[in-house]
């Protein structure tokens, strides 16, 4: 089974991304054939600064490698290193009804947020379909917001198959309902759009400041507190063992245990998990040659997977 996912290099990755998406991908790489690419073409729909795009692309690669992506088990590549996706996107475009794209929520949402109405933004789902179909992916792990794009992908695969013969597999979205929504420092869902994130590799001082600043109610230290639903406790659950979580819950319920204490424990638990990742990231960052080698090797493996599909496609469309 081939699993494929794309990550847009836009903004620093945060705790929500790690527990909501990255961690399950690292688990999947033990089971199937795992493809992960950095969607730098897609990022150009909203980012128009070459240096920033290059930097963000490298950051995503470093973050994934530091946190557990194993290049021996997973194929990690830059989208732009497989330029055939652009070619396939054109073939799919020629079969894409305008109305299908006009109905896409993410396009409407971008318009509502004042983005320019460009062709790139409008055609975004077609390029995404090409990313997926070119690799013959079976399963595509995505967030709920991408569900419609997977429906478009299946729709376009079907249209292509109807026109030219059975070439594409219809991929399934994989949207794990079991993944908890990670709360941000203000208690809402952690998201870069809400400015409530804690970055995976922010400077330790900045992480401390954010953790100590997590919004709580105004109960005094002495008062007993219900831990469930409390952001500090919900975040601690992600980092700590069941036993540690149990201890924090009884401390809260017993009283004489303040939010400040819990925040310090959360910070310590973050460091236990992330300090080794940070060390690994620093080592990789000092060795840009190895990073480039990993990405080039990934690109070669990805292009090899795409080649037989493209051969069939070109022949089917009459080229
Ligand atoms: P953001 O909301 O910061 O823009 P993205 O939409 O780029 O994040 O999310 C990338 C991936 O990380 C998606 O799979 C999404 O489901 C996951 N993710 C992001 N934030 C959270 C969160 N707070 N809780 C759980 N998963 C999250
Ligand atoms: N649109 C996805 C997002 O914003 C990123 C993406 C691009 C993607 N191409 C993909 C995800 C192909 C899965 C498969 O999160």
mmCIF file with all atom_site columns, N, CA and C and ligand atoms in Angstrom, residues 14 16-17 19-21 142-145 179-183 189-193 197, ligand 1:
data_model
loop_
_atom_site.group_PDB
_atom_site.id
_atom_site.type_symbol
_atom_site.label_atom_id
_atom_site.label_alt_id
_atom_site.label_comp_id
_atom_site.label_asym_id
_atom_site.label_entity_id
_atom_site.label_seq_id
_atom_site.pdbx_PDB_ins_code
_atom_site.Cartn_x
_atom_site.Cartn_y
_atom_site.Cartn_z
_atom_site.occupancy
_atom_site.B_iso_or_equiv
_atom_site.pdbx_formal_charge
_atom_site.auth_seq_id
_atom_site.auth_comp_id
_atom_site.auth_asym_id
_atom_site.auth_atom_id
_atom_site.pdbx_PDB_model_num
ATOM   1  N N   . UNK A 1 14  ? 4.255   23.596 14.133 1.00 0.00 ? 14  UNK A N   1
ATOM   2  C CA  . UNK A 1 14  ? 3.960   23.774 15.555 1.00 0.00 ? 14  UNK A CA  1
ATOM   3  C C   . UNK A 1 14  ? 3.484   22.474 16.198 1.00 0.00 ? 14  UNK A C   1
ATOM   4  N N   . UNK A 1 16  ? 0.673   21.482 17.119 1.00 0.00 ? 16  UNK A N   1
ATOM   5  C CA  . UNK A 1 16  ? -0.544  20.940 16.484 1.00 0.00 ? 16  UNK A CA  1
ATOM   6  C C   . UNK A 1 16  ? -0.187  20.108 15.259 1.00 0.00 ? 16  UNK A C   1
ATOM   7  N N   . UNK A 1 17  ? 0.770   20.586 14.465 1.00 0.00 ? 17  UNK A N   1
ATOM   8  C CA  . UNK A 1 17  ? 1.198   19.838 13.280 1.00 0.00 ? 17  UNK A CA  1
ATOM   9  C C   . UNK A 1 17  ? 1.864   18.531 13.689 1.00 0.00 ? 17  UNK A C   1
ATOM   10 N N   . UNK A 1 19  ? 1.509   16.658 16.569 1.00 0.00 ? 19  UNK A N   1
ATOM   11 C CA  . UNK A 1 19  ? 0.604   15.637 17.120 1.00 0.00 ? 19  UNK A CA  1
ATOM   12 C C   . UNK A 1 19  ? -0.568  15.350 16.186 1.00 0.00 ? 19  UNK A C   1
ATOM   13 N N   . UNK A 1 20  ? -0.904  16.325 15.310 1.00 0.00 ? 20  UNK A N   1
ATOM   14 C CA  . UNK A 1 20  ? -2.052  16.142 14.430 1.00 0.00 ? 20  UNK A CA  1
ATOM   15 C C   . UNK A 1 20  ? -1.699  15.456 13.120 1.00 0.00 ? 20  UNK A C   1
ATOM   16 N N   . UNK A 1 21  ? -0.445  15.538 12.689 1.00 0.00 ? 21  UNK A N   1
ATOM   17 C CA  . UNK A 1 21  ? -0.131  15.011 11.364 1.00 0.00 ? 21  UNK A CA  1
ATOM   18 C C   . UNK A 1 21  ? 1.194   14.257 11.306 1.00 0.00 ? 21  UNK A C   1
ATOM   19 N N   . UNK A 1 142 ? -4.644  13.400 5.324  1.00 0.00 ? 142 UNK A N   1
ATOM   20 C CA  . UNK A 1 142 ? -4.806  14.869 5.259  1.00 0.00 ? 142 UNK A CA  1
ATOM   21 C C   . UNK A 1 142 ? -5.684  15.334 6.417  1.00 0.00 ? 142 UNK A C   1
ATOM   22 N N   . UNK A 1 143 ? -5.654  16.623 6.651  1.00 0.00 ? 143 UNK A N   1
ATOM   23 C CA  . UNK A 1 143 ? -6.562  17.219 7.630  1.00 0.00 ? 143 UNK A CA  1
ATOM   24 C C   . UNK A 1 143 ? -7.961  17.325 7.024  1.00 0.00 ? 143 UNK A C   1
ATOM   25 N N   . UNK A 1 144 ? -8.963  17.559 7.884  1.00 0.00 ? 144 UNK A N   1
ATOM   26 C CA  . UNK A 1 144 ? -10.363 17.624 7.414  1.00 0.00 ? 144 UNK A CA  1
ATOM   27 C C   . UNK A 1 144 ? -10.555 18.656 6.312  1.00 0.00 ? 144 UNK A C   1
ATOM   28 N N   . UNK A 1 145 ? -9.796  19.749 6.382  1.00 0.00 ? 145 UNK A N   1
ATOM   29 C CA  . UNK A 1 145 ? -9.955  20.837 5.407  1.00 0.00 ? 145 UNK A CA  1
ATOM   30 C C   . UNK A 1 145 ? -9.583  20.399 3.986  1.00 0.00 ? 145 UNK A C   1
ATOM   31 N N   . UNK A 1 179 ? -7.350  11.545 16.156 1.00 0.00 ? 179 UNK A N   1
ATOM   32 C CA  . UNK A 1 179 ? -6.340  12.546 16.516 1.00 0.00 ? 179 UNK A CA  1
ATOM   33 C C   . UNK A 1 179 ? -7.005  13.712 17.229 1.00 0.00 ? 179 UNK A C   1
ATOM   34 N N   . UNK A 1 180 ? -6.491  14.014 18.411 1.00 0.00 ? 180 UNK A N   1
ATOM   35 C CA  . UNK A 1 180 ? -7.083  15.090 19.202 1.00 0.00 ? 180 UNK A CA  1
ATOM   36 C C   . UNK A 1 180 ? -6.763  16.442 18.563 1.00 0.00 ? 180 UNK A C   1
ATOM   37 N N   . UNK A 1 181 ? -7.665  17.398 18.759 1.00 0.00 ? 181 UNK A N   1
ATOM   38 C CA  . UNK A 1 181 ? -7.362  18.758 18.334 1.00 0.00 ? 181 UNK A CA  1
ATOM   39 C C   . UNK A 1 181 ? -6.459  19.370 19.393 1.00 0.00 ? 181 UNK A C   1
ATOM   40 N N   . UNK A 1 182 ? -5.297  19.771 18.978 1.00 0.00 ? 182 UNK A N   1
ATOM   41 C CA  . UNK A 1 182 ? -4.320  20.305 19.928 1.00 0.00 ? 182 UNK A CA  1
ATOM   42 C C   . UNK A 1 182 ? -4.669  21.762 20.237 1.00 0.00 ? 182 UNK A C   1
ATOM   43 N N   . UNK A 1 183 ? -4.875  22.103 21.513 1.00 0.00 ? 183 UNK A N   1
ATOM   44 C CA  . UNK A 1 183 ? -5.225  23.490 21.822 1.00 0.00 ? 183 UNK A CA  1
ATOM   45 C C   . UNK A 1 183 ? -4.017  24.422 21.753 1.00 0.00 ? 183 UNK A C   1
ATOM   46 N N   . UNK A 1 189 ? -8.243  26.012 18.950 1.00 0.00 ? 189 UNK A N   1
ATOM   47 C CA  . UNK A 1 189 ? -7.389  25.099 18.183 1.00 0.00 ? 189 UNK A CA  1
ATOM   48 C C   . UNK A 1 189 ? -6.061  25.807 17.844 1.00 0.00 ? 189 UNK A C   1
ATOM   49 N N   . UNK A 1 190 ? -4.955  25.101 18.055 1.00 0.00 ? 190 UNK A N   1
ATOM   50 C CA  . UNK A 1 190 ? -3.669  25.702 17.691 1.00 0.00 ? 190 UNK A CA  1
ATOM   51 C C   . UNK A 1 190 ? -3.593  25.809 16.175 1.00 0.00 ? 190 UNK A C   1
ATOM   52 N N   . UNK A 1 191 ? -3.318  26.996 15.665 1.00 0.00 ? 191 UNK A N   1
ATOM   53 C CA  . UNK A 1 191 ? -3.247  27.191 14.226 1.00 0.00 ? 191 UNK A CA  1
ATOM   54 C C   . UNK A 1 191 ? -2.448  28.453 13.930 1.00 0.00 ? 191 UNK A C   1
ATOM   55 N N   . UNK A 1 192 ? -1.661  28.386 12.843 1.00 0.00 ? 192 UNK A N   1
ATOM   56 C CA  . UNK A 1 192 ? -0.868  29.577 12.536 1.00 0.00 ? 192 UNK A CA  1
ATOM   57 C C   . UNK A 1 192 ? -1.766  30.781 12.241 1.00 0.00 ? 192 UNK A C   1
ATOM   58 N N   . UNK A 1 193 ? -2.992  30.507 11.774 1.00 0.00 ? 193 UNK A N   1
ATOM   59 C CA  . UNK A 1 193 ? -3.890  31.635 11.494 1.00 0.00 ? 193 UNK A CA  1
ATOM   60 C C   . UNK A 1 193 ? -4.378  32.327 12.763 1.00 0.00 ? 193 UNK A C   1
ATOM   61 N N   . UNK A 1 197 ? 0.289   29.608 18.372 1.00 0.00 ? 197 UNK A N   1
ATOM   62 C CA  . UNK A 1 197 ? 1.064   28.375 18.223 1.00 0.00 ? 197 UNK A CA  1
ATOM   63 C C   . UNK A 1 197 ? 2.295   28.363 19.120 1.00 0.00 ? 197 UNK A C   1
HETATM 64 P P1  . LIG B 2 .   ? -2.522  25.508 10.492 1.00 0.00 ? 1   LIG B P1  1
HETATM 65 O O1  . LIG B 2 .   ? -3.891  25.373 11.105 1.00 0.00 ? 1   LIG B O1  1
HETATM 66 O O2  . LIG B 2 .   ? -1.513  25.986 11.472 1.00 0.00 ? 1   LIG B O2  1
HETATM 67 O O3  . LIG B 2 .   ? -2.550  26.329 9.216  1.00 0.00 ? 1   LIG B O3  1
HETATM 68 P P2  . LIG B 2 .   ? -2.268  23.320 8.675  1.00 0.00 ? 1   LIG B P2  1
HETATM 69 O O4  . LIG B 2 .   ? -3.676  23.503 8.212  1.00 0.00 ? 1   LIG B O4  1
HETATM 70 O O5  . LIG B 2 .   ? -1.145  23.704 7.754  1.00 0.00 ? 1   LIG B O5  1
HETATM 71 O O6  . LIG B 2 .   ? -2.073  24.066 10.076 1.00 0.00 ? 1   LIG B O6  1
HETATM 72 O O7  . LIG B 2 .   ? -2.113  21.808 9.152  1.00 0.00 ? 1   LIG B O7  1
HETATM 73 C C1  . LIG B 2 .   ? -1.235  20.855 8.641  1.00 0.00 ? 1   LIG B C1  1
HETATM 74 C C2  . LIG B 2 .   ? -1.565  19.532 9.282  1.00 0.00 ? 1   LIG B C2  1
HETATM 75 O O8  . LIG B 2 .   ? -1.466  19.610 10.735 1.00 0.00 ? 1   LIG B O8  1
HETATM 76 C C3  . LIG B 2 .   ? -2.997  19.053 9.009  1.00 0.00 ? 1   LIG B C3  1
HETATM 77 O O9  . LIG B 2 .   ? -2.978  17.662 8.805  1.00 0.00 ? 1   LIG B O9  1
HETATM 78 C C4  . LIG B 2 .   ? -3.762  19.391 10.275 1.00 0.00 ? 1   LIG B C4  1
HETATM 79 O O10 . LIG B 2 .   ? -4.841  18.528 10.472 1.00 0.00 ? 1   LIG B O10 1
HETATM 80 C C5  . LIG B 2 .   ? -2.699  19.243 11.359 1.00 0.00 ? 1   LIG B C5  1
HETATM 81 N N1  . LIG B 2 .   ? -2.988  20.203 12.452 1.00 0.00 ? 1   LIG B N1  1
HETATM 82 C C6  . LIG B 2 .   ? -2.758  21.536 12.432 1.00 0.00 ? 1   LIG B C6  1
HETATM 83 N N2  . LIG B 2 .   ? -3.137  22.128 13.593 1.00 0.00 ? 1   LIG B N2  1
HETATM 84 C C7  . LIG B 2 .   ? -3.630  21.136 14.374 1.00 0.00 ? 1   LIG B C7  1
HETATM 85 C C8  . LIG B 2 .   ? -4.192  21.090 15.702 1.00 0.00 ? 1   LIG B C8  1
HETATM 86 N N3  . LIG B 2 .   ? -4.294  22.190 16.451 1.00 0.00 ? 1   LIG B N3  1
HETATM 87 N N4  . LIG B 2 .   ? -4.599  19.909 16.181 1.00 0.00 ? 1   LIG B N4  1
HETATM 88 C C9  . LIG B 2 .   ? -4.474  18.774 15.435 1.00 0.00 ? 1   LIG B C9  1
HETATM 89 N N5  . LIG B 2 .   ? -3.961  18.740 14.186 1.00 0.00 ? 1   LIG B N5  1
HETATM 90 C C10 . LIG B 2 .   ? -3.539  19.904 13.639 1.00 0.00 ? 1   LIG B C10 1
#
